[in-house]
PDB file of C-alpha atoms in Angstrom:
ATOM      1  CA  MET A   6     -28.989  -0.419 -70.588  1.00 72.00           C
ATOM      2  CA  ALA A   7     -25.915   1.372 -71.896  1.00 82.00           C
ATOM      3  CA  ASP A   8     -23.449   2.793 -69.376  1.00 87.00           C
ATOM      4  CA  PRO A   9     -23.935   6.599 -69.516  1.00 85.00           C
ATOM      5  CA  ARG A  10     -20.250   7.096 -68.720  1.00 89.00           C
ATOM      6  CA  PHE A  11     -19.437   5.857 -72.214  1.00 91.00           C
ATOM      7  CA  TYR A  12     -22.576   6.429 -74.293  1.00 91.00           C
ATOM      8  CA  ARG A  13     -24.610   9.567 -74.805  1.00 90.00           C
ATOM      9  CA  VAL A  14     -28.288   8.922 -74.126  1.00 89.00           C
ATOM     10  CA  ALA A  15     -31.080  10.862 -75.820  1.00 93.00           C
ATOM     11  CA  GLY A  16     -34.760  10.578 -75.041  1.00 87.00           C
ATOM     12  CA  PRO A  17     -36.986   9.636 -73.414  1.00 96.00           C
ATOM     13  CA  PHE A  18     -39.135   8.922 -76.465  1.00 98.00           C
ATOM     14  CA  ARG A  19     -42.847   8.372 -76.737  1.00 98.00           C
ATOM     15  CA  LEU A  20     -43.920   4.979 -78.025  1.00 98.00           C
ATOM     16  CA  ALA A  21     -45.536   6.626 -81.054  1.00 98.00           C
ATOM     17  CA  GLU A  22     -42.231   8.345 -81.858  1.00 98.00           C
ATOM     18  CA  LEU A  23     -40.373   5.043 -81.641  1.00 98.00           C
ATOM     19  CA  ALA A  24     -42.859   3.399 -83.981  1.00 98.00           C
ATOM     20  CA  GLU A  25     -42.266   6.156 -86.519  1.00 98.00           C
ATOM     21  CA  ILE A  26     -38.483   5.921 -86.156  1.00 98.00           C
ATOM     22  CA  ALA A  27     -38.556   2.156 -86.709  1.00 98.00           C
ATOM     23  CA  GLY A  28     -41.146   2.207 -89.479  1.00 97.00           C
ATOM     24  CA  ALA A  29     -43.252  -0.100 -87.305  1.00 98.00           C
ATOM     25  CA  LYS A  30     -46.946  -0.327 -86.487  1.00 97.00           C
ATOM     26  CA  LEU A  31     -48.110   0.101 -82.908  1.00 96.00           C
ATOM     27  CA  ALA A  32     -50.214  -2.901 -81.934  1.00 96.00           C
ATOM     28  CA  ALA A  33     -53.670  -2.418 -80.502  1.00 91.00           C
ATOM     29  CA  GLY A  34     -53.651  -1.681 -76.787  1.00 89.00           C
ATOM     30  CA  GLY A  35     -50.312   0.115 -76.712  1.00 92.00           C
ATOM     31  CA  ASP A  36     -50.311   3.617 -75.234  1.00 95.00           C
ATOM     32  CA  PRO A  37     -48.757   5.910 -77.863  1.00 97.00           C
ATOM     33  CA  ASP A  38     -47.841   8.454 -75.179  1.00 97.00           C
ATOM     34  CA  SER A  39     -45.975   6.047 -72.887  1.00 97.00           C
ATOM     35  CA  ARG A  40     -42.308   6.957 -72.552  1.00 98.00           C
ATOM     36  CA  PHE A  41     -39.193   4.838 -72.826  1.00 98.00           C
ATOM     37  CA  ASP A  42     -35.640   5.538 -71.699  1.00 96.00           C
ATOM     38  CA  ASP A  43     -33.408   3.116 -73.605  1.00 96.00           C
ATOM     39  CA  VAL A  44     -33.037  -0.127 -75.532  1.00 97.00           C
ATOM     40  CA  ALA A  45     -32.004  -3.403 -73.907  1.00 96.00           C
ATOM     41  CA  SER A  46     -31.924  -7.132 -74.511  1.00 95.00           C
ATOM     42  CA  LEU A  47     -35.088  -9.005 -73.622  1.00 97.00           C
ATOM     43  CA  GLY A  48     -33.269 -10.730 -70.784  1.00 95.00           C
ATOM     44  CA  SER A  49     -32.128  -7.534 -69.055  1.00 95.00           C
ATOM     45  CA  ALA A  50     -34.844  -5.072 -70.076  1.00 96.00           C
ATOM     46  CA  GLN A  51     -37.110  -3.379 -67.545  1.00 96.00           C
ATOM     47  CA  SER A  52     -40.359  -1.460 -67.920  1.00 96.00           C
ATOM     48  CA  GLY A  53     -38.680   1.640 -69.389  1.00 96.00           C
ATOM     49  CA  HIS A  54     -36.800  -0.294 -72.050  1.00 97.00           C
ATOM     50  CA  VAL A  55     -37.488  -1.439 -75.608  1.00 98.00           C
ATOM     51  CA  GLY A  56     -36.342  -4.916 -76.632  1.00 98.00           C
ATOM     52  CA  PHE A  57     -36.543  -6.819 -79.899  1.00 97.00           C
ATOM     53  CA  LEU A  58     -37.141 -10.309 -81.218  1.00 97.00           C
ATOM     54  CA  GLU A  59     -35.997 -11.441 -84.655  1.00 96.00           C
ATOM     55  CA  ASN A  60     -35.145 -15.115 -84.197  1.00 93.00           C
ATOM     56  CA  THR A  61     -37.786 -17.612 -83.059  1.00 92.00           C
ATOM     57  CA  LYS A  62     -35.011 -19.331 -81.107  1.00 94.00           C
ATOM     58  CA  TYR A  63     -35.481 -16.651 -78.451  1.00 94.00           C
ATOM     59  CA  LEU A  64     -39.255 -16.821 -78.052  1.00 96.00           C
ATOM     60  CA  SER A  65     -38.822 -18.072 -74.494  1.00 96.00           C
ATOM     61  CA  ALA A  66     -36.889 -14.889 -73.660  1.00 96.00           C
ATOM     62  CA  LEU A  67     -39.824 -12.864 -74.956  1.00 97.00           C
ATOM     63  CA  GLU A  68     -42.301 -14.789 -72.834  1.00 96.00           C
ATOM     64  CA  THR A  69     -40.407 -14.049 -69.606  1.00 96.00           C
ATOM     65  CA  SER A  70     -39.146 -10.549 -70.455  1.00 97.00           C
ATOM     66  CA  ARG A  71     -39.918  -7.502 -68.311  1.00 97.00           C
ATOM     67  CA  ALA A  72     -39.407  -5.104 -71.222  1.00 98.00           C
ATOM     68  CA  GLY A  73     -42.020  -2.398 -71.448  1.00 98.00           C
ATOM     69  CA  ALA A  74     -42.065  -2.678 -75.226  1.00 98.00           C
ATOM     70  CA  CYS A  75     -40.756  -4.998 -77.913  1.00 98.00           C
ATOM     71  CA  ILE A  76     -40.364  -4.681 -81.656  1.00 98.00           C
ATOM     72  CA  LEU A  77     -41.063  -7.993 -83.377  1.00 98.00           C
ATOM     73  CA  HIS A  78     -42.646  -9.660 -86.395  1.00 97.00           C
ATOM     74  CA  PRO A  79     -46.466  -9.706 -86.349  1.00 97.00           C
ATOM     75  CA  ASP A  80     -46.408 -13.521 -86.453  1.00 96.00           C
ATOM     76  CA  MET A  81     -44.745 -13.586 -83.017  1.00 96.00           C
ATOM     77  CA  ALA A  82     -47.021 -11.074 -81.322  1.00 96.00           C
ATOM     78  CA  ASP A  83     -49.225 -13.680 -79.634  1.00 95.00           C
ATOM     79  CA  ARG A  84     -46.234 -14.956 -77.617  1.00 95.00           C
ATOM     80  CA  ALA A  85     -45.633 -11.634 -75.861  1.00 96.00           C
ATOM     81  CA  PRO A  86     -46.591 -11.339 -72.169  1.00 96.00           C
ATOM     82  CA  ASP A  87     -49.650  -9.339 -71.166  1.00 94.00           C
ATOM     83  CA  GLY A  88     -49.032  -5.628 -70.766  1.00 94.00           C
ATOM     84  CA  MET A  89     -46.022  -5.437 -73.095  1.00 98.00           C
ATOM     85  CA  ALA A  90     -46.417  -2.781 -75.789  1.00 98.00           C
ATOM     86  CA  LEU A  91     -45.693  -4.187 -79.230  1.00 98.00           C
ATOM     87  CA  LEU A  92     -44.182  -2.544 -82.284  1.00 98.00           C
ATOM     88  CA  LEU A  93     -44.929  -4.719 -85.294  1.00 98.00           C
ATOM     89  CA  SER A  94     -42.387  -4.882 -88.100  1.00 98.00           C
ATOM     90  CA  LYS A  95     -41.388  -7.300 -90.846  1.00 97.00           C
ATOM     91  CA  ALA A  96     -37.763  -6.250 -90.203  1.00 97.00           C
ATOM     92  CA  PRO A  97     -37.553  -6.016 -86.400  1.00 98.00           C
ATOM     93  CA  TYR A  98     -33.762  -6.134 -86.161  1.00 97.00           C
ATOM     94  CA  LYS A  99     -33.431  -3.165 -88.496  1.00 98.00           C
ATOM     95  CA  GLY A 100     -36.156  -1.343 -86.588  1.00 98.00           C
ATOM     96  CA  PHE A 101     -34.386  -2.011 -83.299  1.00 98.00           C
ATOM     97  CA  ALA A 102     -31.148  -0.661 -84.782  1.00 98.00           C
ATOM     98  CA  LEU A 103     -32.897   2.552 -85.817  1.00 98.00           C
ATOM     99  CA  ILE A 104     -34.396   2.942 -82.349  1.00 98.00           C
ATOM    100  CA  GLY A 105     -30.982   2.299 -80.802  1.00 97.00           C
ATOM    101  CA  GLN A 106     -29.453   5.016 -82.977  1.00 97.00           C
ATOM    102  CA  ALA A 107     -32.131   7.438 -81.807  1.00 97.00           C
ATOM    103  CA  PHE A 108     -31.391   6.728 -78.144  1.00 97.00           C
ATOM    104  CA  HIS A 109     -27.618   6.821 -78.682  1.00 95.00           C
ATOM    105  CA  PRO A 110     -26.808   9.384 -81.388  1.00 92.00           C
ATOM    106  CA  GLY A 111     -23.046   9.162 -81.029  1.00 84.00           C
ATOM    107  CA  PRO A 112     -20.411  11.195 -79.216  1.00 82.00           C
ATOM    108  CA  ALA A 113     -20.960  14.868 -78.572  1.00 87.00           C
ATOM    109  CA  PHE A 114     -17.962  17.120 -79.110  1.00 93.00           C
ATOM    110  CA  GLU A 115     -17.135  20.793 -78.885  1.00 94.00           C
ATOM    111  CA  PRO A 116     -16.322  22.291 -82.293  1.00 97.00           C
ATOM    112  CA  GLY A 117     -12.871  23.701 -82.812  1.00 98.00           C
ATOM    113  CA  VAL A 118      -9.209  22.753 -82.795  1.00 98.00           C
ATOM    114  CA  ALA A 119      -7.528  21.405 -79.660  1.00 98.00           C
ATOM    115  CA  SER A 120      -4.537  23.374 -78.416  1.00 98.00           C
ATOM    116  CA  SER A 121      -2.000  20.656 -79.265  1.00 98.00           C
ATOM    117  CA  ALA A 122      -3.382  19.866 -82.731  1.00 99.00           C
ATOM    118  CA  TRP A 123      -1.740  21.302 -85.842  1.00 99.00           C
ATOM    119  CA  VAL A 124      -3.859  22.447 -88.782  1.00 98.00           C
ATOM    120  CA  ASP A 125      -2.180  23.915 -91.848  1.00 98.00           C
ATOM    121  CA  GLU A 126      -3.358  27.433 -92.608  1.00 97.00           C
ATOM    122  CA  SER A 127      -4.458  26.325 -96.084  1.00 98.00           C
ATOM    123  CA  ALA A 128      -6.758  23.591 -94.729  1.00 99.00           C
ATOM    124  CA  SER A 129     -10.492  24.189 -94.367  1.00 98.00           C
ATOM    125  CA  LEU A 130     -12.595  22.946 -91.460  1.00 98.00           C
ATOM    126  CA  GLY A 131     -16.372  22.856 -91.846  1.00 98.00           C
ATOM    127  CA  GLU A 132     -18.859  24.284 -89.394  1.00 98.00           C
ATOM    128  CA  GLY A 133     -19.205  22.277 -86.191  1.00 98.00           C
ATOM    129  CA  SER A 134     -16.145  20.092 -86.766  1.00 98.00           C
ATOM    130  CA  ARG A 135     -13.534  19.173 -84.173  1.00 98.00           C
ATOM    131  CA  VAL A 136      -9.818  18.321 -84.366  1.00 99.00           C
ATOM    132  CA  GLU A 137      -8.571  16.559 -81.233  1.00 99.00           C
ATOM    133  CA  HIS A 138      -5.227  16.790 -79.435  1.00 99.00           C
ATOM    134  CA  GLY A 139      -2.131  15.753 -81.340  1.00 99.00           C
ATOM    135  CA  ALA A 140      -3.851  15.505 -84.707  1.00 99.00           C
ATOM    136  CA  VAL A 141      -2.120  16.849 -87.815  1.00 99.00           C
ATOM    137  CA  VAL A 142      -4.095  18.270 -90.744  1.00 99.00           C
ATOM    138  CA  GLY A 143      -1.987  18.914 -93.820  1.00 99.00           C
ATOM    139  CA  ASN A 144      -1.814  21.380 -96.664  1.00 99.00           C
ATOM    140  CA  GLY A 145      -5.014  21.885 -98.650  1.00 99.00           C
ATOM    141  CA  VAL A 146      -7.094  19.410 -96.644  1.00 99.00           C
ATOM    142  CA  GLU A 147     -10.858  19.888 -96.850  1.00 99.00           C
ATOM    143  CA  ILE A 148     -12.913  18.672 -93.880  1.00 99.00           C
ATOM    144  CA  GLY A 149     -16.684  18.925 -94.057  1.00 99.00           C
ATOM    145  CA  SER A 150     -19.175  20.016 -91.423  1.00 98.00           C
ATOM    146  CA  ARG A 151     -19.734  18.236 -88.103  1.00 98.00           C
ATOM    147  CA  CYS A 152     -16.711  15.961 -88.493  1.00 98.00           C
ATOM    148  CA  LEU A 153     -14.591  14.599 -85.655  1.00 98.00           C
ATOM    149  CA  ILE A 154     -10.856  14.088 -86.200  1.00 99.00           C
ATOM    150  CA  GLY A 155      -9.503  11.910 -83.382  1.00 98.00           C
ATOM    151  CA  ALA A 156      -6.398  12.353 -81.282  1.00 99.00           C
ATOM    152  CA  ASN A 157      -3.082  11.865 -83.109  1.00 99.00           C
ATOM    153  CA  ALA A 158      -4.759  11.307 -86.464  1.00 99.00           C
ATOM    154  CA  VAL A 159      -2.703  12.382 -89.479  1.00 99.00           C
ATOM    155  CA  ILE A 160      -4.656  13.787 -92.420  1.00 99.00           C
ATOM    156  CA  GLY A 161      -2.240  14.100 -95.328  1.00 99.00           C
ATOM    157  CA  ASP A 162      -2.042  16.910 -97.858  1.00 99.00           C
ATOM    158  CA  ALA A 163      -5.066  17.469-100.117  1.00 99.00           C
ATOM    159  CA  VAL A 164      -7.234  14.785 -98.481  1.00 99.00           C
ATOM    160  CA  ARG A 165     -10.946  15.555 -98.611  1.00 99.00           C
ATOM    161  CA  ILE A 166     -13.478  14.403 -95.993  1.00 99.00           C
ATOM    162  CA  GLY A 167     -17.239  14.843 -96.370  1.00 99.00           C
ATOM    163  CA  ASP A 168     -19.789  15.944 -93.782  1.00 98.00           C
ATOM    164  CA  ASP A 169     -20.621  14.079 -90.554  1.00 98.00           C
ATOM    165  CA  SER A 170     -17.629  11.755 -90.740  1.00 98.00           C
ATOM    166  CA  VAL A 171     -15.623  10.412 -87.799  1.00 98.00           C
ATOM    167  CA  ILE A 172     -11.904   9.744 -88.212  1.00 99.00           C
ATOM    168  CA  GLY A 173     -10.614   7.758 -85.234  1.00 98.00           C
ATOM    169  CA  ALA A 174      -7.530   8.237 -83.111  1.00 99.00           C
ATOM    170  CA  ASN A 175      -4.125   7.262 -84.527  1.00 99.00           C
ATOM    171  CA  THR A 176      -5.368   6.935 -88.086  1.00 99.00           C
ATOM    172  CA  THR A 177      -3.348   7.917 -91.151  1.00 99.00           C
ATOM    173  CA  LEU A 178      -5.075   9.175 -94.291  1.00 99.00           C
ATOM    174  CA  SER A 179      -3.275  10.144 -97.490  1.00 99.00           C
ATOM    175  CA  HIS A 180      -4.049  10.245-101.225  1.00 99.00           C
ATOM    176  CA  CYS A 181      -7.749   9.707-100.540  1.00 99.00           C
ATOM    177  CA  LEU A 182     -11.196  11.222-100.865  1.00 99.00           C
ATOM    178  CA  ILE A 183     -13.581  10.299 -98.045  1.00 99.00           C
ATOM    179  CA  GLY A 184     -17.344  10.648 -98.369  1.00 99.00           C
ATOM    180  CA  SER A 185     -19.997  11.798 -95.919  1.00 99.00           C
ATOM    181  CA  ARG A 186     -21.124   9.870 -92.826  1.00 98.00           C
ATOM    182  CA  VAL A 187     -18.022   7.699 -92.979  1.00 99.00           C
ATOM    183  CA  ILE A 188     -16.642   6.133 -89.788  1.00 98.00           C
ATOM    184  CA  VAL A 189     -12.948   5.256 -89.729  1.00 99.00           C
ATOM    185  CA  TYR A 190     -11.950   3.464 -86.523  1.00 99.00           C
ATOM    186  CA  PRO A 191      -8.637   3.870 -84.666  1.00 99.00           C
ATOM    187  CA  GLY A 192      -5.447   2.635 -86.255  1.00 99.00           C
ATOM    188  CA  VAL A 193      -6.727   2.560 -89.832  1.00 99.00           C
ATOM    189  CA  CYS A 194      -4.315   3.463 -92.645  1.00 99.00           C
ATOM    190  CA  ILE A 195      -5.806   4.614 -95.947  1.00 99.00           C
ATOM    191  CA  GLY A 196      -3.907   5.648 -99.050  1.00 99.00           C
ATOM    192  CA  GLN A 197      -0.451   4.245 -98.419  1.00 98.00           C
ATOM    193  CA  SER A 198       1.511   2.952-101.390  1.00 97.00           C
ATOM    194  CA  GLY A 199       0.282  -0.267-102.940  1.00 95.00           C
ATOM    195  CA  PHE A 200       2.533  -3.327-102.982  1.00 96.00           C
ATOM    196  CA  GLY A 201       3.862  -3.332-106.529  1.00 95.00           C
ATOM    197  CA  PHE A 202       7.354  -4.242-107.767  1.00 96.00           C
ATOM    198  CA  ALA A 203       9.019  -5.286-110.989  1.00 96.00           C
ATOM    199  CA  LEU A 204      10.966  -8.338-109.832  1.00 97.00           C
ATOM    200  CA  ASP A 205      14.599  -8.566-110.844  1.00 97.00           C
ATOM    201  CA  PRO A 206      17.451 -10.681-109.422  1.00 98.00           C
ATOM    202  CA  ALA A 207      19.580  -7.564-109.427  1.00 98.00           C
ATOM    203  CA  GLY A 208      17.082  -5.798-107.187  1.00 98.00           C
ATOM    204  CA  HIS A 209      13.339  -5.362-107.267  1.00 98.00           C
ATOM    205  CA  VAL A 210      12.145  -2.063-108.730  1.00 98.00           C
ATOM    206  CA  LYS A 211       9.218  -0.314-107.089  1.00 97.00           C
ATOM    207  CA  ILE A 212       6.333   0.571-109.398  1.00 96.00           C
ATOM    208  CA  PRO A 213       5.018   4.070-108.676  1.00 97.00           C
ATOM    209  CA  GLN A 214       1.551   3.960-107.139  1.00 97.00           C
ATOM    210  CA  LEU A 215      -0.143   6.972-108.690  1.00 98.00           C
ATOM    211  CA  GLY A 216      -3.809   6.385-107.893  1.00 98.00           C
ATOM    212  CA  ARG A 217      -6.029   7.306-104.962  1.00 98.00           C
ATOM    213  CA  VAL A 218      -8.468   5.694-102.543  1.00 99.00           C
ATOM    214  CA  ILE A 219     -12.105   6.695-102.971  1.00 99.00           C
ATOM    215  CA  VAL A 220     -14.298   5.926 -99.958  1.00 99.00           C
ATOM    216  CA  GLU A 221     -17.933   6.620-100.784  1.00 99.00           C
ATOM    217  CA  ASP A 222     -20.700   7.704 -98.402  1.00 99.00           C
ATOM    218  CA  ASP A 223     -21.852   5.691 -95.358  1.00 99.00           C
ATOM    219  CA  VAL A 224     -18.835   3.380 -95.243  1.00 99.00           C
ATOM    220  CA  GLU A 225     -17.409   2.015 -91.970  1.00 99.00           C
ATOM    221  CA  ILE A 226     -13.800   0.839 -91.758  1.00 99.00           C
ATOM    222  CA  GLY A 227     -12.809  -1.165 -88.674  1.00 99.00           C
ATOM    223  CA  ALA A 228      -9.791  -0.730 -86.442  1.00 99.00           C
ATOM    224  CA  ASN A 229      -6.325  -1.429 -87.866  1.00 99.00           C
ATOM    225  CA  THR A 230      -7.604  -2.057 -91.376  1.00 99.00           C
ATOM    226  CA  THR A 231      -5.365  -1.002 -94.278  1.00 99.00           C
ATOM    227  CA  VAL A 232      -6.480   0.244 -97.686  1.00 99.00           C
ATOM    228  CA  ASP A 233      -3.750   0.743-100.313  1.00 99.00           C
ATOM    229  CA  ARG A 234      -4.065   3.409-102.965  1.00 98.00           C
ATOM    230  CA  GLY A 235      -4.247   2.387-106.596  1.00 97.00           C
ATOM    231  CA  ALA A 236      -1.290   2.056-108.914  1.00 96.00           C
ATOM    232  CA  GLY A 237      -2.992   4.104-111.621  1.00 92.00           C
ATOM    233  CA  PRO A 238      -6.675   3.343-111.377  1.00 95.00           C
ATOM    234  CA  ASP A 239      -8.133   4.159-107.979  1.00 98.00           C
ATOM    235  CA  THR A 240      -8.970   1.812-105.128  1.00 99.00           C
ATOM    236  CA  VAL A 241     -12.714   2.263-104.533  1.00 99.00           C
ATOM    237  CA  ILE A 242     -14.933   1.301-101.597  1.00 99.00           C
ATOM    238  CA  GLY A 243     -18.589   1.593-102.558  1.00 99.00           C
ATOM    239  CA  ALA A 244     -21.295   3.395-100.616  1.00 99.00           C
ATOM    240  CA  GLY A 245     -22.661   1.649 -97.547  1.00 99.00           C
ATOM    241  CA  THR A 246     -19.938  -0.989 -97.369  1.00 99.00           C
ATOM    242  CA  LYS A 247     -19.016  -2.172 -93.855  1.00 99.00           C
ATOM    243  CA  ILE A 248     -15.484  -3.411 -93.151  1.00 99.00           C
ATOM    244  CA  ASP A 249     -14.440  -5.127 -89.927  1.00 99.00           C
ATOM    245  CA  ASN A 250     -11.142  -4.878 -88.053  1.00 99.00           C
ATOM    246  CA  LEU A 251      -7.801  -6.085 -89.433  1.00 99.00           C
ATOM    247  CA  VAL A 252      -8.788  -6.263 -93.091  1.00 99.00           C
ATOM    248  CA  GLN A 253      -6.293  -5.754 -95.941  1.00 99.00           C
ATOM    249  CA  ILE A 254      -7.480  -4.165 -99.195  1.00 99.00           C
ATOM    250  CA  ALA A 255      -4.781  -4.019-101.857  1.00 98.00           C
ATOM    251  CA  HIS A 256      -4.209  -1.558-104.689  1.00 98.00           C
ATOM    252  CA  ASN A 257      -6.746  -1.123-107.508  1.00 98.00           C
ATOM    253  CA  VAL A 258      -9.431  -3.110-105.670  1.00 99.00           C
ATOM    254  CA  ARG A 259     -13.006  -2.032-106.358  1.00 99.00           C
ATOM    255  CA  ILE A 260     -15.712  -2.961-103.850  1.00 99.00           C
ATOM    256  CA  GLY A 261     -19.345  -2.410-104.762  1.00 98.00           C
ATOM    257  CA  ARG A 262     -22.126  -0.886-102.715  1.00 99.00           C
ATOM    258  CA  GLY A 263     -23.323  -2.425 -99.467  1.00 99.00           C
ATOM    259  CA  SER A 264     -20.715  -5.155 -99.184  1.00 99.00           C
ATOM    260  CA  VAL A 265     -19.689  -6.627 -95.818  1.00 99.00           C
ATOM    261  CA  LEU A 266     -16.137  -7.794 -95.018  1.00 99.00           C
ATOM    262  CA  ALA A 267     -15.557  -9.586 -91.709  1.00 99.00           C
ATOM    263  CA  GLY A 268     -12.309  -9.502 -89.742  1.00 97.00           C
ATOM    264  CA  HIS A 269      -9.024 -10.854 -91.112  1.00 98.00           C
ATOM    265  CA  THR A 270     -10.238 -10.890 -94.701  1.00 98.00           C
ATOM    266  CA  GLY A 271      -7.897  -9.936 -97.514  1.00 98.00           C
ATOM    267  CA  ILE A 272      -8.480  -8.797-101.080  1.00 98.00           C
ATOM    268  CA  SER A 273      -5.545  -8.961-103.471  1.00 98.00           C
ATOM    269  CA  GLY A 274      -4.755  -6.319-106.050  1.00 97.00           C
ATOM    270  CA  SER A 275      -7.047  -5.404-108.951  1.00 97.00           C
ATOM    271  CA  THR A 276      -9.894  -7.647-107.817  1.00 98.00           C
ATOM    272  CA  GLU A 277     -13.439  -6.334-108.230  1.00 98.00           C
ATOM    273  CA  LEU A 278     -16.340  -7.149-105.920  1.00 99.00           C
ATOM    274  CA  GLY A 279     -19.915  -6.429-106.955  1.00 98.00           C
ATOM    275  CA  ASP A 280     -22.648  -5.010-104.753  1.00 99.00           C
ATOM    276  CA  MET A 281     -23.780  -6.697-101.510  1.00 99.00           C
ATOM    277  CA  VAL A 282     -20.917  -9.195-101.418  1.00 99.00           C
ATOM    278  CA  VAL A 283     -20.275 -10.873 -98.050  1.00 99.00           C
ATOM    279  CA  MET A 284     -16.801 -12.119 -97.085  1.00 99.00           C
ATOM    280  CA  ALA A 285     -16.645 -14.244 -93.937  1.00 98.00           C
ATOM    281  CA  GLY A 286     -13.866 -13.917 -91.376  1.00 96.00           C
ATOM    282  CA  GLN A 287     -10.379 -14.980 -92.546  1.00 97.00           C
ATOM    283  CA  SER A 288     -11.505 -15.416 -96.138  1.00 98.00           C
ATOM    284  CA  GLY A 289      -9.280 -14.232 -98.948  1.00 97.00           C
ATOM    285  CA  VAL A 290      -9.545 -13.415-102.628  1.00 97.00           C
ATOM    286  CA  ALA A 291      -6.672 -13.695-105.106  1.00 97.00           C
ATOM    287  CA  GLY A 292      -5.795 -10.874-107.472  1.00 97.00           C
ATOM    288  CA  HIS A 293      -7.362  -9.839-110.782  1.00 97.00           C
ATOM    289  CA  LEU A 294     -10.678 -11.620-110.138  1.00 98.00           C
ATOM    290  CA  LYS A 295     -14.252 -10.444-110.574  1.00 98.00           C
ATOM    291  CA  ILE A 296     -16.752 -11.438-107.875  1.00 98.00           C
ATOM    292  CA  GLY A 297     -20.408 -10.989-108.804  1.00 98.00           C
ATOM    293  CA  SER A 298     -22.992  -9.060-106.819  1.00 99.00           C
ATOM    294  CA  GLY A 299     -24.581 -10.947-103.945  1.00 98.00           C
ATOM    295  CA  ALA A 300     -21.804 -13.526-103.669  1.00 98.00           C
ATOM    296  CA  GLN A 301     -20.976 -14.984-100.252  1.00 98.00           C
ATOM    297  CA  ILE A 302     -17.405 -16.125 -99.623  1.00 98.00           C
ATOM    298  CA  GLY A 303     -16.425 -18.394 -96.727  1.00 94.00           C
ATOM    299  CA  ALA A 304     -13.021 -18.984 -95.213  1.00 84.00           C
TER     300      ALA A 304
END
């Protein structure tokens, strides 16, 4: 069970509500009006908790679990102990994630601007949004509704942020347009100048980086990741893409929808990734390449 000192807990929820949230079917014998307080692993769950089983490797954990309910594939239902309510789903891990989101909807915050934050008078702040202590919001910035701008974040001039987005502490955003429901974790830098120089023995000449970074809806960007703005064309991160910590994305890179980049990956300039590409930890891609949709890249 999540520590309530750190995680907001909603609920309790009725079993029928949880089935609807997860897109699951309540197995025969389950009481639709029984109430549950939280999610938990099968090994630690108690009667008020919902667990899940996706991998047959953990069938033994199911058989000995004290969870009051479990979401699992119909083919595994006969291995559940007597008295456990079952939510049947062909995608139990996804269903469990949806239930977990319902129980833990994210941090609550009081709308407004903290006393030590600075917001330019030309900036706009949507209804229900919050700017935390030490944050700086520049000229012409547009922040949507229900956004959270973390402590000491710097939102550069003319940046636009969509609704329901969270910008973590100590982040720096410039020359970028951020979509809705985007999560940017602490320490991220987006929109800094790309690494481009005309090499010359007499002294390298910097090439102006005149593009932007476009972050589409439902993207997550992990802590201390850096995303350079384009040199002329934009750097684009497609909708639903999830990026881990300590990732480097160079100028002019285009990442398709729903891609997943694990920690310590790097993408060199002007490379294009299709949709649903997976890059494993510490993998790298050279510049000016095209990676097709669905590709999986190992280190």
